[in-house]
């Protein structure tokens, strides 16, 4: 079994030893509909019910772990443990008694840290689950198979945070596009600025875009629309696209990076990159951007039923070096 090094260990027995092993392929977040600390959540699992989650997260960012992540926990119904031995890691988070409040900044930060650790420790892929058994990240109400009688957990405010802040934050930090969150010592000397330190792009746009099947659509990231303007001597950028969960897994998603002049004219010909399915997709780019040029991105979705596809969110992130 695996224990998170920055979570407080409140081990549930006999569940921790008696429940079957899983191979973790998903991370599912919940709201517990109570303003509890991680310790109080542990006490509830221990004393009041036969159910449990792997983790509990309080408003102040206090993270407790109750069962190792390679042992089944019972918060996710059909995702707890599948016949092939795969299963989901679960985290209950403190909320108000109606489940309507957003996560606190401390909760958001800890969910990002935990998501990165699960990606690194168990190889959970950096995408939102496309189906109920697809490896990746999700929230409790994302698929009906994850609850026994339907659920609105974790609430509208937190679903929006998950898509716009938490999951993009996990991706950015796991791929090196965002610096680790640290609190500097008040007596620490100022850092030395070095010319070879890259700038970091972490630009997102949460406005929904309807993509007509088969039609190329340029995506805006910064105010002027382009991702970056040259000169950029070196870069390692990723565009992350997150589609409506109703998107058919047979949908072909195509993306292309291209350069234009500074005024947007004379777009270059670039290689089309093919992906498939709904959920999340990543497109990477590492070619320099000459002076006087801008880097853009456009997408096309080809659905099997020729119906429009909804793009929910997009993020452009990664390090780059100016010439």
XYZ file of C-alpha atoms in Angstrom:
323
model
C 0.000 0.000 0.000
C 1.121 3.578 -0.603
C 0.944 6.462 1.873
C 1.205 10.112 0.822
C 4.241 11.690 2.525
C 2.550 15.046 3.214
C -0.751 13.634 4.554
C -1.336 12.854 8.233
C -1.840 9.110 8.617
C -5.101 8.154 10.363
C -5.225 4.477 9.446
C -8.633 2.798 9.487
C -8.670 -0.750 10.802
C -9.666 -3.411 9.968
C -10.412 -1.937 6.517
C -6.815 -1.035 5.768
C -5.702 -4.663 6.118
C -8.836 -6.551 5.117
C -10.020 -4.828 1.927
C -8.648 -6.012 -1.429
C -5.835 -4.406 -3.344
C -6.404 -2.110 -6.329
C -4.261 -0.665 -9.068
C -5.075 3.079 -8.880
C -6.010 4.574 -12.257
C -8.340 7.434 -11.251
C -8.591 10.259 -8.710
C -12.129 11.323 -7.750
C -12.883 14.301 -5.481
C -15.974 14.673 -3.275
C -17.611 17.076 -0.832
C -18.529 15.466 2.490
C -21.376 17.961 3.199
C -19.936 18.832 6.598
C -17.379 21.467 7.720
C -15.041 18.833 9.151
C -11.310 18.658 9.615
C -9.419 15.678 8.224
C -9.293 14.178 11.730
C -13.054 14.574 12.238
C -13.666 12.853 8.883
C -11.482 9.969 10.054
C -13.511 9.715 13.271
C -16.736 9.589 11.252
C -15.431 6.791 9.032
C -14.148 4.937 12.107
C -17.195 5.256 14.369
C -20.322 5.846 12.283
C -20.275 3.995 8.953
C -18.765 1.082 7.078
C -17.832 3.355 4.168
C -14.643 5.374 3.778
C -12.492 7.433 1.419
C -8.737 7.283 0.983
C -8.216 10.942 1.964
C -10.005 13.705 3.861
C -9.295 17.411 3.399
C -10.277 20.162 5.823
C -10.964 23.815 5.068
C -7.495 24.787 6.334
C -5.743 22.425 3.922
C -5.221 19.684 6.526
C -4.945 16.416 4.605
C -5.497 13.058 6.257
C -5.065 9.605 4.733
C -7.153 6.704 6.041
C -6.297 3.823 3.701
C -3.303 3.222 1.436
C -3.909 4.176 -2.178
C -3.346 0.599 -3.350
C -6.198 -0.683 -1.170
C -9.889 -0.364 -2.046
C -11.944 2.398 -0.378
C -15.715 2.545 -0.698
C -16.631 6.118 -1.660
C -16.973 5.676 -5.429
C -19.513 2.863 -5.993
C -18.602 1.185 -9.303
C -15.170 2.838 -9.373
C -14.032 1.432 -6.007
C -12.603 -1.735 -7.546
C -13.346 -3.152 -10.980
C -13.120 -6.811 -12.069
C -9.717 -6.122 -13.634
C -8.355 -4.892 -10.278
C -8.234 -1.190 -11.195
C -9.881 1.372 -8.948
C -10.185 4.995 -7.946
C -8.489 6.988 -5.211
C -11.011 9.182 -3.381
C -10.766 12.412 -1.396
C -13.617 13.827 0.701
C -13.364 17.584 1.223
C -14.930 19.769 3.911
C -17.922 21.801 2.741
C -20.983 23.592 4.077
C -24.022 21.495 4.866
C -25.572 22.144 1.443
C -22.441 21.515 -0.611
C -22.715 24.906 -2.297
C -19.503 26.624 -1.224
C -16.238 26.725 -3.223
C -13.046 25.132 -2.016
C -10.835 27.424 0.030
C -7.447 28.467 -1.396
C -5.835 26.037 1.062
C -8.005 23.189 -0.202
C -7.266 24.055 -3.832
C -3.518 24.047 -3.176
C -3.650 20.689 -1.394
C -5.801 19.086 -4.105
C -3.214 20.181 -6.667
C -0.351 18.776 -4.567
C -2.216 15.509 -4.060
C -3.088 15.223 -7.747
C 0.552 15.702 -8.733
C 1.679 13.078 -6.210
C -0.881 10.559 -7.505
C 0.258 11.202 -11.088
C 3.897 10.699 -10.119
C 3.339 7.757 -7.733
C 0.743 5.798 -9.703
C 0.978 7.131 -13.243
C -2.599 8.465 -13.308
C -2.692 10.267 -16.674
C -3.108 14.044 -16.853
C -6.604 14.137 -18.338
C -10.190 14.356 -17.180
C -11.784 10.901 -17.313
C -13.568 10.419 -20.646
C -15.693 7.486 -19.462
C -16.480 5.981 -16.067
C -13.589 3.514 -16.329
C -11.137 5.699 -18.252
C -7.935 6.502 -16.305
C -7.620 10.131 -15.218
C -9.037 12.763 -12.870
C -12.653 13.537 -12.036
C -15.288 14.607 -9.515
C -18.017 12.466 -7.969
C -20.976 13.464 -10.137
C -19.054 13.187 -13.409
C -20.406 9.685 -14.147
C -23.467 7.908 -12.679
C -21.423 4.716 -12.246
C -19.479 6.494 -9.492
C -22.510 6.812 -7.175
C -25.194 4.381 -6.042
C -28.265 6.601 -6.523
C -27.115 9.757 -8.299
C -25.369 12.740 -6.728
C -24.772 16.473 -7.162
C -21.442 16.207 -5.305
C -19.238 18.222 -5.170
C -21.565 21.143 -6.110
C -21.558 23.571 -9.021
C -18.974 25.975 -7.552
C -16.463 23.189 -7.001
C -17.041 21.557 -10.369
C -16.166 24.910 -11.959
C -13.077 25.212 -9.741
C -12.037 21.690 -10.655
C -12.195 22.435 -14.382
C -10.785 25.963 -14.260
C -8.269 25.877 -11.390
C -7.593 22.496 -9.775
C -7.100 20.216 -12.771
C -5.210 22.804 -14.874
C -3.064 23.409 -11.777
C -2.255 19.709 -11.482
C -1.284 19.554 -15.151
C 0.803 22.721 -15.017
C 2.728 21.702 -11.916
C 3.208 18.090 -12.980
C 4.625 19.182 -16.339
C 6.892 21.848 -14.846
C 4.848 24.762 -16.160
C 4.221 26.177 -12.695
C 6.736 26.636 -9.860
C 6.179 24.701 -6.616
C 4.278 26.588 -3.887
C 6.747 27.517 -1.185
C 6.870 29.993 1.683
C 10.295 31.698 1.764
C 12.026 32.251 5.050
C 11.897 35.943 6.124
C 15.675 35.862 6.566
C 16.458 34.117 3.301
C 18.543 36.129 0.822
C 16.943 37.342 -2.371
C 17.291 34.810 -5.193
C 19.951 35.416 -7.803
C 18.494 36.162 -11.203
C 20.103 34.160 -13.968
C 19.808 34.896 -17.649
C 19.177 31.237 -18.505
C 16.047 30.942 -16.329
C 13.005 30.542 -18.585
C 9.784 32.470 -18.456
C 6.714 30.324 -17.760
C 3.468 30.537 -19.676
C 0.290 29.491 -17.857
C -2.589 31.041 -19.758
C -6.158 29.727 -19.686
C -9.524 30.563 -21.169
C -12.689 29.040 -19.582
C -15.204 30.337 -22.134
C -17.131 27.493 -23.777
C -16.671 27.160 -27.537
C -19.010 25.214 -29.788
C -17.104 23.444 -32.536
C -19.101 22.583 -35.617
C -18.081 19.148 -36.813
C -15.320 19.344 -39.415
C -14.688 23.102 -39.082
C -11.315 24.540 -38.051
C -11.599 27.110 -35.230
C -8.706 29.361 -34.055
C -8.515 29.532 -30.244
C -7.743 32.723 -28.337
C -5.485 32.534 -25.297
C -4.090 35.977 -24.529
C -5.941 39.233 -25.147
C -4.543 39.460 -28.655
C -5.404 35.825 -29.349
C -1.943 34.433 -30.046
C -0.169 32.132 -27.601
C 3.240 33.848 -27.832
C 5.030 36.460 -29.899
C 8.645 36.108 -31.056
C 11.511 36.217 -30.728
C 11.497 33.009 -28.650
C 14.665 30.957 -28.977
C 13.490 27.800 -27.194
C 10.207 26.559 -25.741
C 8.327 23.501 -24.582
C 4.652 24.420 -24.622
C 1.537 22.309 -24.218
C -2.027 23.207 -25.117
C -4.528 21.290 -22.975
C -8.121 21.045 -24.265
C -11.018 19.864 -22.106
C -14.221 18.755 -23.833
C -17.758 18.189 -22.615
C -18.038 14.755 -21.030
C -20.857 13.898 -23.452
C -18.381 14.002 -26.337
C -18.288 10.671 -28.140
C -15.067 8.673 -27.674
C -15.110 8.193 -31.452
C -14.777 11.924 -32.097
C -11.550 12.828 -33.904
C -9.921 15.929 -32.421
C -7.289 17.650 -34.565
C -4.994 20.447 -33.509
C -2.378 22.503 -35.282
C 0.147 25.164 -34.243
C 1.047 27.771 -36.844
C 2.966 31.031 -37.204
C 1.830 34.316 -38.684
C 3.295 37.735 -39.201
C 2.879 40.150 -36.310
C -0.366 41.461 -37.849
C -1.812 37.941 -38.168
C -1.224 37.628 -41.907
C 0.492 34.855 -43.900
C -0.249 31.783 -41.722
C 2.303 29.011 -42.114
C 1.513 25.425 -43.096
C 1.936 23.085 -40.121
C 1.494 19.408 -39.361
C -1.988 18.410 -38.152
C -1.968 16.414 -34.911
C -4.754 13.831 -34.441
C -6.322 12.813 -31.123
C -9.497 10.897 -30.360
C -12.378 11.042 -27.889
C -13.811 13.441 -25.350
C -12.318 14.456 -22.000
C -8.907 16.123 -22.238
C -6.239 16.259 -24.936
C -2.708 17.646 -25.038
C -0.840 19.130 -27.997
C 2.839 20.083 -27.657
C 5.055 22.539 -29.535
C 8.818 23.103 -29.273
C 9.837 25.031 -32.425
C 11.370 28.526 -31.977
C 9.352 31.623 -32.856
C 11.290 34.111 -35.018
C 11.175 37.860 -34.444
C 8.117 39.422 -36.046
C 6.113 36.200 -35.828
C 3.299 34.980 -33.548
C 2.391 31.451 -32.503
C -1.284 30.442 -32.786
C -3.336 27.274 -32.325
C -6.511 26.034 -33.961
C -8.656 22.947 -33.419
C -11.123 20.847 -35.368
C -13.509 18.186 -34.047
C -15.005 15.585 -36.376
C -17.861 13.832 -34.575
C -19.280 10.499 -35.764
C -22.821 11.924 -35.840
C -21.720 15.267 -37.415
C -23.111 17.161 -34.394
C -21.287 20.105 -32.735
C -18.828 19.406 -29.920
C -18.406 21.676 -26.880
C -14.914 22.727 -25.801
C -15.165 23.677 -22.122
C -11.720 24.962 -21.268
C -8.236 25.397 -22.694
C -4.838 26.026 -21.155
C -1.498 26.910 -22.763
C 1.439 26.267 -20.444
C 5.154 25.614 -20.374
C 8.607 27.220 -20.168
C 10.119 29.400 -22.891
C 13.296 31.393 -23.425
C 13.316 34.733 -25.202
C 16.060 35.304 -27.733
